């Protein structure tokens, strides 16, 4: 999808999938292919999709608008937050890319002091993703030539490096929960080798979307 700005595909769903650092510059300024993976994941879940493309060089949209001295850049941030929160989601997932985490897949709630219900649901999701990784990366399976990703989930595992504790989006999720609104947030960091695999290889993006979709019901009502 080649454009610059914000894109939103609305669906009637309690889940929002967002990629705030997507873009055509695959390897330096942007989280290359994060939008593609977010789109596949949103399709799996029937979820709303929000993409911010080619904006990272200009503005980091998931930071606090009040910390930008340029009103035009602050407005991009407000616009992104409105897109993400306007449907009052019960679960928000942001898809990012990294090269420096301690795990190939790092998932964080964005703050350490989650309540006991949040912790139980996060542990349930952690187990579901681990099981999906085992199923997908079976010996001799189609993905066997690609390294099986390691997984860390914060705050269950404090070795996770990319915790998103300064990310405004997840501070808003925390504030909503403190006010009694049952909202959850997951910040997902995917290592470069999984986002930018060899083009002739297996469809790693589809596998990642299915793995991240596994157990998402842990965060939804009735579980
Ligand atoms: Zn990012």
Short mmCIF file of C-alpha atoms and ligand atoms in Angstrom, two decimals:
data_model
loop_
_atom_site.label_atom_id
_atom_site.label_comp_id
_atom_site.label_asym_id
_atom_site.label_seq_id
_atom_site.Cartn_x
_atom_site.Cartn_y
_atom_site.Cartn_z
CA UNK A 1 0.00 0.00 0.00
CA UNK A 2 1.88 3.10 -1.24
CA UNK A 3 0.80 6.34 0.41
CA UNK A 4 1.89 8.85 3.03
CA UNK A 5 -0.38 9.64 5.95
CA UNK A 6 -3.01 7.79 7.94
CA UNK A 7 -5.20 4.98 6.66
CA UNK A 8 -8.09 3.41 8.53
CA UNK A 9 -10.14 0.36 7.59
CA UNK A 10 -13.07 0.25 10.00
CA UNK A 11 -14.72 -3.01 10.95
CA UNK A 12 -17.34 -3.80 13.57
CA UNK A 13 -14.95 -5.36 16.05
CA UNK A 14 -13.74 -4.79 19.62
CA UNK A 15 -10.15 -5.15 18.35
CA UNK A 16 -7.97 -2.49 16.70
CA UNK A 17 -4.67 -3.39 14.99
CA UNK A 18 -2.34 -0.45 14.29
CA UNK A 19 1.10 0.08 12.73
CA UNK A 20 2.28 3.60 13.59
CA UNK A 21 5.74 3.31 11.99
CA UNK A 22 4.93 1.63 8.67
CA UNK A 23 6.52 2.97 5.49
CA UNK A 24 8.34 2.41 2.22
CA UNK A 25 11.80 2.97 3.70
CA UNK A 26 12.11 -0.64 4.86
CA UNK A 27 15.26 -0.55 6.85
CA UNK A 28 16.09 2.65 8.67
CA UNK A 29 13.37 5.10 9.55
CA UNK A 30 10.33 2.83 9.27
CA UNK A 31 9.36 -0.53 10.76
CA UNK A 32 9.54 -2.31 7.38
CA UNK A 33 6.53 -4.52 6.59
CA UNK A 34 4.88 -3.79 9.95
CA UNK A 35 1.84 -2.50 8.04
CA UNK A 36 1.68 -5.64 5.91
CA UNK A 37 1.75 -7.89 8.99
CA UNK A 38 -0.79 -5.64 10.77
CA UNK A 39 -3.09 -5.87 7.73
CA UNK A 40 -2.86 -9.68 7.65
CA UNK A 41 -3.51 -9.83 11.39
CA UNK A 42 -6.52 -7.50 11.11
CA UNK A 43 -7.89 -9.73 8.32
CA UNK A 44 -7.43 -12.84 10.53
CA UNK A 45 -9.32 -11.20 13.38
CA UNK A 46 -11.87 -9.20 11.40
CA UNK A 47 -10.45 -6.19 13.28
CA UNK A 48 -10.18 -2.50 12.49
CA UNK A 49 -6.85 -1.54 10.91
CA UNK A 50 -5.00 1.77 11.41
CA UNK A 51 -1.79 2.46 9.44
CA UNK A 52 0.49 5.48 9.72
CA UNK A 53 2.77 5.36 6.66
CA UNK A 54 5.94 7.29 5.93
CA UNK A 55 5.37 9.66 8.85
CA UNK A 56 8.13 8.47 11.17
CA UNK A 57 10.81 10.74 9.70
CA UNK A 58 8.49 13.67 10.40
CA UNK A 59 6.69 12.67 13.58
CA UNK A 60 6.27 9.67 15.89
CA UNK A 61 2.47 9.48 15.98
CA UNK A 62 2.17 7.33 19.08
CA UNK A 63 3.76 9.92 21.36
CA UNK A 64 2.02 12.64 23.42
CA UNK A 65 0.73 15.49 21.17
CA UNK A 66 1.51 17.99 23.93
CA UNK A 67 5.23 17.28 23.70
CA UNK A 68 5.42 18.52 20.10
CA UNK A 69 6.17 22.21 19.64
CA UNK A 70 4.96 22.13 16.04
CA UNK A 71 1.13 22.27 15.94
CA UNK A 72 0.99 20.44 12.59
CA UNK A 73 2.99 17.52 13.97
CA UNK A 74 0.93 17.52 17.17
CA UNK A 75 -2.19 17.22 14.99
CA UNK A 76 -0.82 14.07 13.28
CA UNK A 77 -0.46 12.56 16.76
CA UNK A 78 -4.00 13.57 17.76
CA UNK A 79 -5.33 12.21 14.48
CA UNK A 80 -3.63 8.83 15.08
CA UNK A 81 -4.93 8.60 18.66
CA UNK A 82 -8.45 9.44 17.49
CA UNK A 83 -8.31 6.73 14.81
CA UNK A 84 -7.10 4.16 17.33
CA UNK A 85 -9.53 4.97 20.14
CA UNK A 86 -12.67 6.24 18.35
CA UNK A 87 -14.37 2.82 18.36
CA UNK A 88 -13.67 2.34 22.12
CA UNK A 89 -11.73 -0.90 21.50
CA UNK A 90 -11.40 -3.62 24.13
CA UNK A 91 -8.02 -4.62 22.70
CA UNK A 92 -5.48 -2.47 20.89
CA UNK A 93 -2.40 -4.08 19.29
CA UNK A 94 0.40 -2.02 17.79
CA UNK A 95 2.79 -3.80 15.41
CA UNK A 96 6.41 -2.56 15.32
CA UNK A 97 9.80 -3.67 14.09
CA UNK A 98 13.09 -3.98 15.96
CA UNK A 99 16.69 -5.03 15.58
CA UNK A 100 17.82 -4.67 19.18
CA UNK A 101 15.44 -6.57 21.45
CA UNK A 102 16.41 -9.49 23.67
CA UNK A 103 13.76 -11.70 22.02
CA UNK A 104 12.76 -12.03 18.35
CA UNK A 105 9.17 -11.30 19.36
CA UNK A 106 8.77 -8.86 22.24
CA UNK A 107 5.26 -8.15 23.49
CA UNK A 108 4.60 -5.52 26.15
CA UNK A 109 1.57 -4.01 27.85
CA UNK A 110 3.48 -0.69 28.02
CA UNK A 111 3.50 -0.54 31.82
CA UNK A 112 4.57 -2.86 34.60
CA UNK A 113 1.78 -2.39 37.16
CA UNK A 114 -0.98 -4.35 35.43
CA UNK A 115 -3.84 -5.62 37.63
CA UNK A 116 -4.36 -9.31 38.42
CA UNK A 117 -7.05 -9.86 35.76
CA UNK A 118 -4.79 -8.28 33.13
CA UNK A 119 -1.93 -10.52 34.27
CA UNK A 120 -4.09 -13.68 34.01
CA UNK A 121 -5.27 -12.76 30.53
CA UNK A 122 -1.73 -11.90 29.44
CA UNK A 123 -0.46 -15.27 30.75
CA UNK A 124 -3.26 -17.01 28.82
CA UNK A 125 -2.24 -15.15 25.63
CA UNK A 126 1.46 -15.91 26.25
CA UNK A 127 0.71 -19.65 26.41
CA UNK A 128 -1.46 -19.50 23.28
CA UNK A 129 1.30 -17.76 21.29
CA UNK A 130 3.93 -20.22 22.54
CA UNK A 131 1.72 -23.15 21.46
CA UNK A 132 1.11 -21.53 18.06
CA UNK A 133 4.87 -21.06 17.60
CA UNK A 134 5.46 -24.74 18.40
CA UNK A 135 2.74 -25.84 15.95
CA UNK A 136 4.01 -23.55 13.19
CA UNK A 137 7.71 -24.32 13.60
CA UNK A 138 7.43 -28.11 13.66
CA UNK A 139 10.62 -29.93 12.60
CA UNK A 140 10.47 -30.60 8.87
CA UNK A 141 7.59 -28.11 8.44
CA UNK A 142 7.45 -25.35 5.81
CA UNK A 143 9.17 -22.81 8.08
CA UNK A 144 11.93 -25.13 9.30
CA UNK A 145 14.62 -23.28 7.28
CA UNK A 146 13.88 -20.07 9.19
CA UNK A 147 14.98 -19.63 12.79
CA UNK A 148 12.13 -20.25 15.24
CA UNK A 149 11.46 -16.92 17.02
CA UNK A 150 12.08 -16.51 20.72
CA UNK A 151 9.25 -14.83 22.63
CA UNK A 152 9.28 -12.48 25.62
CA UNK A 153 6.18 -10.92 27.21
CA UNK A 154 6.46 -7.93 29.59
CA UNK A 155 5.77 -7.60 32.49
CA UNK A 156 5.67 -11.41 32.83
CA UNK A 157 9.34 -11.48 31.76
CA UNK A 158 11.57 -8.56 32.75
CA UNK A 159 14.23 -9.52 30.19
CA UNK A 160 12.04 -7.91 27.50
CA UNK A 161 13.94 -4.84 26.32
CA UNK A 162 11.41 -2.92 24.20
CA UNK A 163 8.70 -2.18 26.74
CA UNK A 164 7.01 0.92 25.24
CA UNK A 165 6.75 2.52 28.66
CA UNK A 166 7.03 5.99 27.12
CA UNK A 167 4.43 5.36 24.45
CA UNK A 168 1.42 7.64 24.80
CA UNK A 169 -0.99 5.14 23.26
CA UNK A 170 -0.37 2.66 26.08
CA UNK A 171 -0.48 5.38 28.72
CA UNK A 172 -3.99 6.10 27.46
CA UNK A 173 -4.89 2.40 27.72
CA UNK A 174 -3.58 2.42 31.30
CA UNK A 175 -5.62 5.54 32.14
CA UNK A 176 -8.77 4.00 30.66
CA UNK A 177 -8.31 0.88 32.81
CA UNK A 178 -7.74 2.99 35.92
CA UNK A 179 -11.07 4.70 35.16
CA UNK A 180 -12.81 1.32 34.94
CA UNK A 181 -12.98 0.83 31.17
CA UNK A 182 -11.97 -2.80 30.38
CA UNK A 183 -9.36 -2.04 27.72
CA UNK A 184 -6.15 -3.97 27.00
CA UNK A 185 -3.11 -2.99 24.95
CA UNK A 186 -0.28 -5.04 23.41
CA UNK A 187 2.85 -3.49 21.90
CA UNK A 188 4.38 -6.08 19.56
CA UNK A 189 7.98 -5.79 18.33
CA UNK A 190 9.04 -8.11 15.50
CA UNK A 191 12.69 -8.67 14.59
CA UNK A 192 13.91 -7.62 11.17
CA UNK A 193 14.63 -11.19 9.95
CA UNK A 194 10.93 -12.06 10.36
CA UNK A 195 9.66 -8.85 8.73
CA UNK A 196 12.08 -8.83 5.78
CA UNK A 197 12.61 -12.53 4.92
CA UNK A 198 13.98 -13.67 1.54
CA UNK A 199 11.22 -13.12 -1.07
CA UNK A 200 11.52 -16.65 -2.45
CA UNK A 201 11.03 -18.21 0.99
CA UNK A 202 7.86 -19.32 2.84
CA UNK A 203 5.16 -16.82 3.81
CA UNK A 204 6.51 -15.79 7.22
CA UNK A 205 4.15 -12.80 7.42
CA UNK A 206 1.07 -15.01 7.18
CA UNK A 207 2.52 -17.34 9.82
CA UNK A 208 3.20 -14.40 12.14
CA UNK A 209 -0.33 -13.05 11.68
CA UNK A 210 -1.81 -16.46 12.59
CA UNK A 211 0.52 -16.81 15.60
CA UNK A 212 -0.32 -13.35 16.96
CA UNK A 213 -4.05 -13.99 16.38
CA UNK A 214 -3.91 -17.20 18.43
CA UNK A 215 -5.42 -16.70 21.85
CA UNK A 216 -6.65 -13.18 21.23
CA UNK A 217 -9.95 -14.29 22.80
CA UNK A 218 -8.08 -14.34 26.13
CA UNK A 219 -8.63 -10.54 26.18
CA UNK A 220 -12.27 -10.52 25.12
CA UNK A 221 -15.41 -10.79 27.29
CA UNK A 222 -16.63 -14.23 28.27
CA UNK A 223 -13.16 -15.71 28.75
ZN1 LIG B 1 7.95 1.15 15.84
#
